[in-house]
Short mmCIF file of C-alpha atoms in Angstrom, two decimals:
data_model
loop_
_atom_site.label_atom_id
_atom_site.label_comp_id
_atom_site.label_asym_id
_atom_site.label_seq_id
_atom_site.Cartn_x
_atom_site.Cartn_y
_atom_site.Cartn_z
CA UNK V 1 87.37 30.40 53.66
CA UNK V 2 90.28 31.68 51.56
CA UNK V 3 90.03 35.02 49.80
CA UNK V 4 90.63 35.40 46.06
CA UNK V 5 94.02 36.96 46.78
CA UNK V 6 95.03 34.01 48.96
CA UNK V 7 93.88 31.53 46.31
CA UNK V 8 95.85 33.36 43.63
CA UNK V 9 99.10 33.65 45.61
CA UNK V 10 98.93 30.06 46.85
CA UNK V 11 98.07 28.76 43.38
CA UNK V 12 100.78 30.60 41.46
CA UNK V 13 103.38 29.71 44.08
CA UNK V 14 106.22 31.65 45.66
CA UNK V 15 108.84 30.62 43.07
CA UNK V 16 108.03 31.61 39.51
CA UNK V 17 109.03 28.95 36.95
CA UNK V 18 107.26 30.30 33.86
CA UNK V 19 105.54 33.47 32.69
CA UNK V 20 101.85 34.29 33.03
CA UNK V 21 101.72 36.63 30.04
CA UNK V 22 102.71 36.22 26.36
CA UNK V 23 106.40 36.47 25.52
CA UNK V 24 107.47 39.46 23.45
CA UNK V 25 110.43 40.73 21.45
CA UNK V 26 111.91 43.08 24.05
CA UNK V 27 113.31 45.41 21.40
CA UNK V 28 109.78 46.10 20.19
CA UNK V 29 109.07 47.70 23.59
CA UNK V 30 111.83 50.28 23.36
CA UNK V 31 110.79 53.95 23.62
CA UNK V 32 110.42 55.74 20.31
CA UNK V 33 113.55 57.77 21.00
CA UNK V 34 115.70 54.63 21.19
CA UNK V 35 113.95 53.12 18.19
CA UNK V 36 115.26 56.06 16.16
CA UNK V 37 118.83 55.54 17.44
CA UNK V 38 119.65 51.97 16.37
CA UNK V 39 123.40 52.48 16.59
CA UNK V 40 123.37 53.46 20.26
CA UNK V 41 123.96 50.70 22.86
CA UNK V 42 120.74 49.11 24.13
CA UNK V 43 120.61 47.84 27.72
CA UNK V 44 117.48 46.04 28.93
CA UNK V 45 116.82 44.99 32.53
CA UNK V 46 114.28 42.23 33.26
CA UNK V 47 113.37 42.19 36.96
CA UNK V 48 112.13 38.82 38.23
CA UNK V 49 110.69 37.65 34.89
CA UNK V 50 110.61 34.00 35.97
CA UNK V 51 110.72 33.11 32.28
CA UNK V 52 113.44 33.31 29.64
CA UNK V 53 111.31 32.92 26.52
CA UNK V 54 111.12 36.68 25.87
CA UNK V 55 114.92 36.78 25.90
CA UNK V 56 115.07 33.86 23.45
CA UNK V 57 112.54 35.56 21.17
CA UNK V 58 114.59 38.75 21.22
CA UNK V 59 117.78 36.82 20.41
CA UNK V 60 116.22 34.96 17.52
CA UNK V 61 114.82 38.16 15.94
CA UNK V 62 117.98 40.27 16.10
CA UNK V 63 118.48 39.57 12.40
CA UNK V 64 115.38 41.63 11.66
CA UNK V 65 117.26 44.68 12.94
CA UNK V 66 120.72 44.45 11.34
CA UNK V 67 121.36 48.10 12.20
CA UNK V 68 121.06 47.32 15.93
CA UNK V 69 124.68 46.60 16.87
CA UNK V 70 124.76 46.24 20.66
CA UNK V 71 122.06 44.67 22.81
CA UNK V 72 122.61 43.64 26.43
CA UNK V 73 119.85 41.99 28.46
CA UNK V 74 120.24 41.69 32.23
CA UNK V 75 118.15 39.25 34.26
CA UNK V 76 117.55 39.70 37.97
CA UNK V 77 115.82 36.94 39.94
CA UNK V 78 114.95 36.58 43.60
CA UNK V 79 116.17 32.99 43.86
CA UNK V 80 119.22 31.07 42.58
CA UNK V 81 116.80 28.42 41.24
CA UNK V 82 115.41 30.99 38.80
CA UNK V 83 118.83 31.91 37.41
CA UNK V 84 119.92 28.26 37.24
CA UNK V 85 116.79 27.36 35.30
CA UNK V 86 117.37 30.25 32.87
CA UNK V 87 120.87 28.90 32.20
CA UNK V 88 119.55 25.39 31.65
CA UNK V 89 116.84 26.44 29.19
CA UNK V 90 119.25 28.73 27.35
CA UNK V 91 121.79 25.91 26.99
CA UNK V 92 119.08 23.61 25.59
CA UNK V 93 117.97 26.31 23.16
CA UNK V 94 121.56 26.77 21.91
CA UNK V 95 122.39 23.06 21.63
CA UNK V 96 123.09 22.48 17.92
CA UNK V 97 123.62 18.76 18.53
CA UNK V 98 119.85 18.54 18.78
CA UNK V 99 117.69 18.86 15.70
CA UNK V 100 115.14 21.69 15.82
CA UNK V 101 112.23 19.30 16.34
CA UNK V 102 114.05 17.37 19.05
CA UNK V 103 115.22 20.61 20.65
CA UNK V 104 111.65 21.95 20.60
CA UNK V 105 110.31 18.84 22.32
CA UNK V 106 113.15 18.72 24.86
CA UNK V 107 112.83 22.41 25.71
CA UNK V 108 109.07 22.29 26.21
CA UNK V 109 109.31 19.13 28.29
CA UNK V 110 111.84 20.67 30.69
CA UNK V 111 110.01 24.00 30.60
CA UNK V 112 106.52 22.83 31.59
CA UNK V 113 106.42 19.19 32.75
CA UNK V 114 106.87 18.14 36.37
CA UNK V 115 107.88 14.67 35.17
CA UNK V 116 110.35 13.79 32.39
CA UNK V 117 111.24 10.95 30.09
CA UNK V 118 114.33 8.95 31.06
CA UNK V 119 116.35 10.28 28.12
CA UNK V 120 115.40 13.85 28.99
CA UNK V 121 116.44 13.39 32.63
CA UNK V 122 119.79 11.99 31.46
CA UNK V 123 120.18 14.93 29.08
CA UNK V 124 119.49 17.43 31.88
CA UNK V 125 122.11 15.74 34.05
CA UNK V 126 124.67 16.06 31.24
CA UNK V 127 123.81 19.74 30.99
CA UNK V 128 124.42 20.13 34.73
CA UNK V 129 128.11 19.33 34.27
CA UNK V 130 128.34 21.78 31.36
CA UNK V 131 126.77 24.57 33.38
CA UNK V 132 128.94 23.88 36.42
CA UNK V 133 132.05 24.13 34.24
CA UNK V 134 130.70 27.37 32.80
CA UNK V 135 130.11 28.88 36.25
CA UNK V 136 133.55 27.84 37.49
CA UNK V 137 135.15 29.12 34.26
CA UNK V 138 136.47 25.68 33.38
CA UNK V 139 135.76 26.09 29.69
CA UNK V 140 136.87 22.73 28.32
CA UNK V 141 134.01 22.00 25.92
CA UNK V 142 132.35 23.79 23.02
CA UNK V 143 129.01 24.07 24.86
CA UNK V 144 130.37 26.07 27.79
CA UNK V 145 132.54 28.18 25.47
CA UNK V 146 129.50 29.11 23.40
CA UNK V 147 127.60 29.97 26.58
CA UNK V 148 130.51 32.09 27.83
CA UNK V 149 130.39 34.15 24.61
CA UNK V 150 126.77 35.11 25.30
CA UNK V 151 126.36 35.12 29.08
CA UNK V 152 128.30 37.28 31.53
CA UNK V 153 128.14 36.18 35.17
CA UNK V 154 130.90 38.49 36.38
CA UNK V 155 128.35 40.69 38.16
CA UNK V 156 127.47 37.80 40.49
CA UNK V 157 129.26 37.55 43.81
CA UNK V 158 131.12 34.34 44.65
CA UNK V 159 128.41 33.50 47.18
CA UNK V 160 125.74 33.83 44.51
CA UNK V 161 127.67 31.67 42.05
CA UNK V 162 128.09 29.02 44.72
CA UNK V 163 124.34 29.09 45.38
CA UNK V 164 123.59 28.58 41.67
CA UNK V 165 126.14 25.77 41.47
CA UNK V 166 124.53 24.10 44.48
CA UNK V 167 121.15 24.26 42.71
CA UNK V 168 122.63 22.75 39.54
CA UNK V 169 124.20 19.86 41.44
CA UNK V 170 120.84 19.16 43.11
CA UNK V 171 119.48 18.33 39.63
CA UNK V 172 121.63 15.18 39.42
CA UNK V 173 119.70 11.93 39.13
CA UNK V 174 121.15 10.68 42.40
CA UNK V 175 119.44 13.44 44.41
CA UNK V 176 116.11 12.30 45.87
CA UNK V 177 113.27 14.34 44.36
CA UNK V 178 109.69 13.18 44.79
CA UNK V 179 108.07 15.71 42.48
CA UNK V 180 104.75 13.85 42.22
CA UNK V 181 104.34 13.75 46.01
CA UNK V 182 105.37 17.39 46.37
CA UNK V 183 102.84 18.50 43.80
CA UNK V 184 100.07 16.39 45.35
CA UNK V 185 100.85 17.95 48.73
CA UNK V 186 100.49 21.41 47.16
CA UNK V 187 97.14 20.45 45.63
CA UNK V 188 95.84 19.09 48.95
CA UNK V 189 96.90 22.25 50.78
CA UNK V 190 95.34 24.43 48.09
CA UNK V 191 91.96 22.68 47.84
CA UNK V 192 91.76 21.51 51.48
CA UNK V 193 88.42 19.70 52.01
CA UNK V 194 87.53 20.20 48.35
CA UNK V 195 90.43 18.03 47.18
CA UNK V 196 88.24 15.02 46.34
CA UNK V 197 86.20 17.26 44.04
CA UNK V 198 89.19 18.94 42.42
CA UNK V 199 88.36 17.77 38.87
CA UNK V 200 85.06 19.64 39.06
CA UNK V 201 86.99 22.69 40.24
CA UNK V 202 89.47 22.33 37.36
CA UNK V 203 86.55 22.35 34.96
CA UNK V 204 84.98 25.37 36.68
CA UNK V 205 88.24 27.35 36.56
CA UNK V 206 88.70 26.62 32.87
CA UNK V 207 85.18 27.59 31.82
CA UNK V 208 84.91 30.65 34.07
CA UNK V 209 88.45 32.05 33.99
CA UNK V 210 90.43 30.69 31.03
CA UNK V 211 88.15 29.86 28.12
CA UNK V 212 87.06 33.42 27.34
CA UNK V 213 90.54 34.88 27.79
CA UNK V 214 92.59 32.26 25.89
CA UNK V 215 90.33 29.77 24.15
CA UNK V 216 93.36 28.36 22.29
CA UNK V 217 94.25 26.61 25.58
CA UNK V 218 92.52 23.29 24.99
CA UNK V 219 90.36 22.05 27.82
CA UNK V 220 91.74 18.52 27.71
CA UNK V 221 95.34 19.74 27.92
CA UNK V 222 94.54 22.20 30.71
CA UNK V 223 92.70 19.63 32.84
CA UNK V 224 95.47 17.09 32.32
CA UNK V 225 98.12 19.56 33.44
CA UNK V 226 96.11 20.59 36.51
CA UNK V 227 95.79 16.95 37.56
CA UNK V 228 99.15 15.44 36.53
CA UNK V 229 101.51 18.34 35.90
CA UNK V 230 102.21 17.19 32.33
CA UNK V 231 101.76 20.11 29.92
CA UNK V 232 103.56 18.74 26.85
CA UNK V 233 103.18 15.12 25.84
CA UNK V 234 105.78 13.61 23.51
CA UNK V 235 103.96 10.93 21.53
CA UNK V 236 103.48 7.66 23.50
CA UNK V 237 106.19 8.40 26.04
CA UNK V 238 106.20 7.61 29.73
CA UNK V 239 107.40 10.09 32.33
CA UNK V 240 109.00 8.26 35.25
CA UNK V 241 111.67 10.83 36.19
CA UNK V 242 111.07 14.06 38.15
CA UNK V 243 111.87 17.41 36.57
CA UNK V 244 114.41 18.50 39.15
CA UNK V 245 114.75 21.96 37.61
CA UNK V 246 111.31 22.76 39.07
CA UNK V 247 112.43 21.97 42.63
CA UNK V 248 113.18 24.93 44.87
CA UNK V 249 113.37 26.10 48.48
CA UNK V 250 110.75 28.16 50.27
CA UNK V 251 110.63 29.49 53.82
CA UNK V 252 108.10 27.92 56.12
CA UNK V 253 107.60 26.66 59.65
CA UNK V 254 108.06 23.19 61.09
CA UNK V 255 107.27 22.52 64.74
CA UNK V 256 107.19 26.25 65.36
CA UNK V 257 110.63 26.97 63.89
CA UNK V 258 111.40 28.76 60.63
CA UNK V 259 112.93 26.44 58.07
CA UNK V 260 113.84 26.45 54.37
CA UNK V 261 112.15 23.44 52.85
CA UNK V 262 112.76 21.87 49.44
CA UNK V 263 109.75 21.04 47.32
CA UNK V 264 107.66 22.14 44.39
CA UNK V 265 106.68 25.74 45.08
CA UNK V 266 105.72 26.80 41.58
CA UNK V 267 102.44 27.29 39.74
CA UNK V 268 99.60 24.75 40.11
CA UNK V 269 96.71 26.75 38.62
CA UNK V 270 97.77 28.99 35.68
CA UNK V 271 99.63 26.47 33.43
CA UNK V 272 102.85 26.96 31.38
CA UNK V 273 100.92 27.77 28.19
CA UNK V 274 100.57 31.53 28.64
CA UNK V 275 104.08 32.63 27.67
CA UNK V 276 104.50 30.81 24.34
CA UNK V 277 101.17 29.07 23.77
CA UNK V 278 98.65 31.89 23.40
CA UNK V 279 100.10 34.15 20.68
CA UNK V 280 102.05 33.58 17.44
CA UNK V 281 102.97 35.43 14.26
CA UNK V 282 101.12 32.92 12.06
CA UNK V 283 97.39 33.58 12.35
CA UNK V 284 96.51 30.22 10.75
CA UNK V 285 97.23 28.58 14.11
CA UNK V 286 94.14 30.29 15.53
CA UNK V 287 91.62 29.30 12.87
CA UNK V 288 88.20 28.23 14.16
CA UNK V 289 85.98 25.72 12.38
CA UNK V 290 82.66 24.48 13.67
CA UNK V 291 83.12 26.69 16.75
CA UNK V 292 86.37 24.91 17.69
CA UNK V 293 90.03 25.76 17.24
CA UNK V 294 91.77 23.60 14.66
CA UNK V 295 94.99 23.85 16.70
CA UNK V 296 95.79 23.82 20.39
CA UNK V 297 98.10 25.73 22.70
CA UNK V 298 100.61 22.88 22.38
CA UNK V 299 100.79 23.44 18.62
CA UNK V 300 101.35 27.15 19.22
CA UNK V 301 104.15 26.40 21.70
CA UNK V 302 105.78 24.03 19.22
CA UNK V 303 105.47 26.57 16.43
CA UNK V 304 106.95 29.40 18.51
CA UNK V 305 109.92 27.38 19.70
CA UNK V 306 110.56 25.86 16.28
CA UNK V 307 110.32 29.23 14.52
CA UNK V 308 112.75 30.82 17.00
CA UNK V 309 115.27 28.02 16.47
CA UNK V 310 114.87 28.25 12.70
CA UNK V 311 115.30 32.03 12.60
CA UNK V 312 118.28 31.96 14.97
CA UNK V 313 120.02 29.35 12.79
CA UNK V 314 119.18 30.58 9.30
CA UNK V 315 118.38 34.26 9.76
CA UNK V 316 115.10 33.80 7.89
CA UNK V 317 111.58 33.81 9.29
CA UNK V 318 109.99 30.39 9.51
CA UNK V 319 107.12 29.88 7.10
CA UNK V 320 104.48 27.29 7.93
CA UNK V 321 104.46 24.54 5.28
CA UNK V 322 101.28 23.41 3.59
CA UNK V 323 99.19 20.91 5.51
CA UNK V 324 100.14 18.15 3.07
CA UNK V 325 103.88 18.52 3.67
CA UNK V 326 105.73 16.73 6.47
CA UNK V 327 109.21 18.22 6.21
CA UNK V 328 108.98 20.07 9.52
CA UNK V 329 107.14 17.61 11.79
CA UNK V 330 103.53 16.49 11.82
CA UNK V 331 102.22 18.01 15.04
CA UNK V 332 102.34 21.61 13.78
CA UNK V 333 99.26 21.20 11.58
CA UNK V 334 97.64 17.96 12.61
CA UNK V 335 94.84 19.77 14.46
CA UNK V 336 93.21 18.06 17.39
CA UNK V 337 94.50 14.74 16.05
CA UNK V 338 97.80 15.64 17.72
CA UNK V 339 96.21 14.66 21.00
CA UNK V 340 96.26 11.09 19.73
CA UNK V 341 99.33 8.86 19.51
CA UNK V 342 101.57 9.54 16.51
CA UNK V 343 104.16 6.92 15.68
CA UNK V 344 107.55 8.14 14.48
CA UNK V 345 109.32 6.61 11.49
CA UNK V 346 112.14 4.51 12.92
CA UNK V 347 114.09 4.80 9.65
CA UNK V 348 113.91 8.60 9.59
CA UNK V 349 117.25 10.28 8.93
CA UNK V 350 117.64 12.57 11.94
CA UNK V 351 120.75 14.24 10.48
CA UNK V 352 118.41 16.16 8.18
CA UNK V 353 116.97 17.81 11.28
CA UNK V 354 120.28 19.15 12.60
CA UNK V 355 120.34 22.88 13.38
CA UNK V 356 123.90 23.28 12.10
CA UNK V 357 122.93 21.70 8.77
CA UNK V 358 119.87 23.86 8.16
CA UNK V 359 119.73 26.48 5.45
#
């Protein structure tokens, strides 16, 4: 019989791919002394965060502190997979060729889904080449130049850069990655002889451990993620491609010998909703009617990502439109109806959703 500590460590995994606490504006955590000295350089170190959303939130809200001139955030991770994934998510977040709604959907899909749409997998592969050029300082395109203006990798040794590059190249579509089988193997090892009754255990975990702490996490979404690994559904899409950015290496034993084995070694119990799906500046997202939330954690995630993109681009805080408006995407206020299929308008002018045309 496994102890609670063993269940927790095995469930959360040895490689952290997302945070298990709400993201915050890092500048809001500064000591009072530094808060009173806005013109002094501010250096923040994040040790093994496993999640870049707090950094993105801090970036997007810098305009709220115009007096703060210099801010440097350093990220230290235990594995090259963690740093490579941070670079990927940052490059998606900064991609102005994507509209804010498309960028929100793409980011969340790569962030929390073990399986991807075909177009998303192709997009990730295109980003691989951009990131490799950035690491090797072959700055031939605008994307890697923009990244080089914000990210400094000079503190990494050549060996560490090579390790990150190797991880990036393993995300190419030609590299065999059976994410579904890897995740199923993790579930079988975690539940052992209780595997056939896992859905009952999912339900028990939600009602006993999650519901009272974060009731905004919808039961249907939570149970679906626990079973399939899909946290963010994009309309009526299918997900045939593995999310290779979630693959990593972990040390284990095979036939009595120590060996680094590639697989899915991330979280299978907590869910990707905690970091950006449980808190938000707009309290209307957490309204309760008839003892039920009118929104879900997926709406909160969409709102947080969209508002960060909007504020980064325009410098203004994003204001939730009225429920009757549809200028910013339907799923933000469609309530539990967002769990149903929503057809997109094929004639919609997507150029109106471009980040570089906003404001």
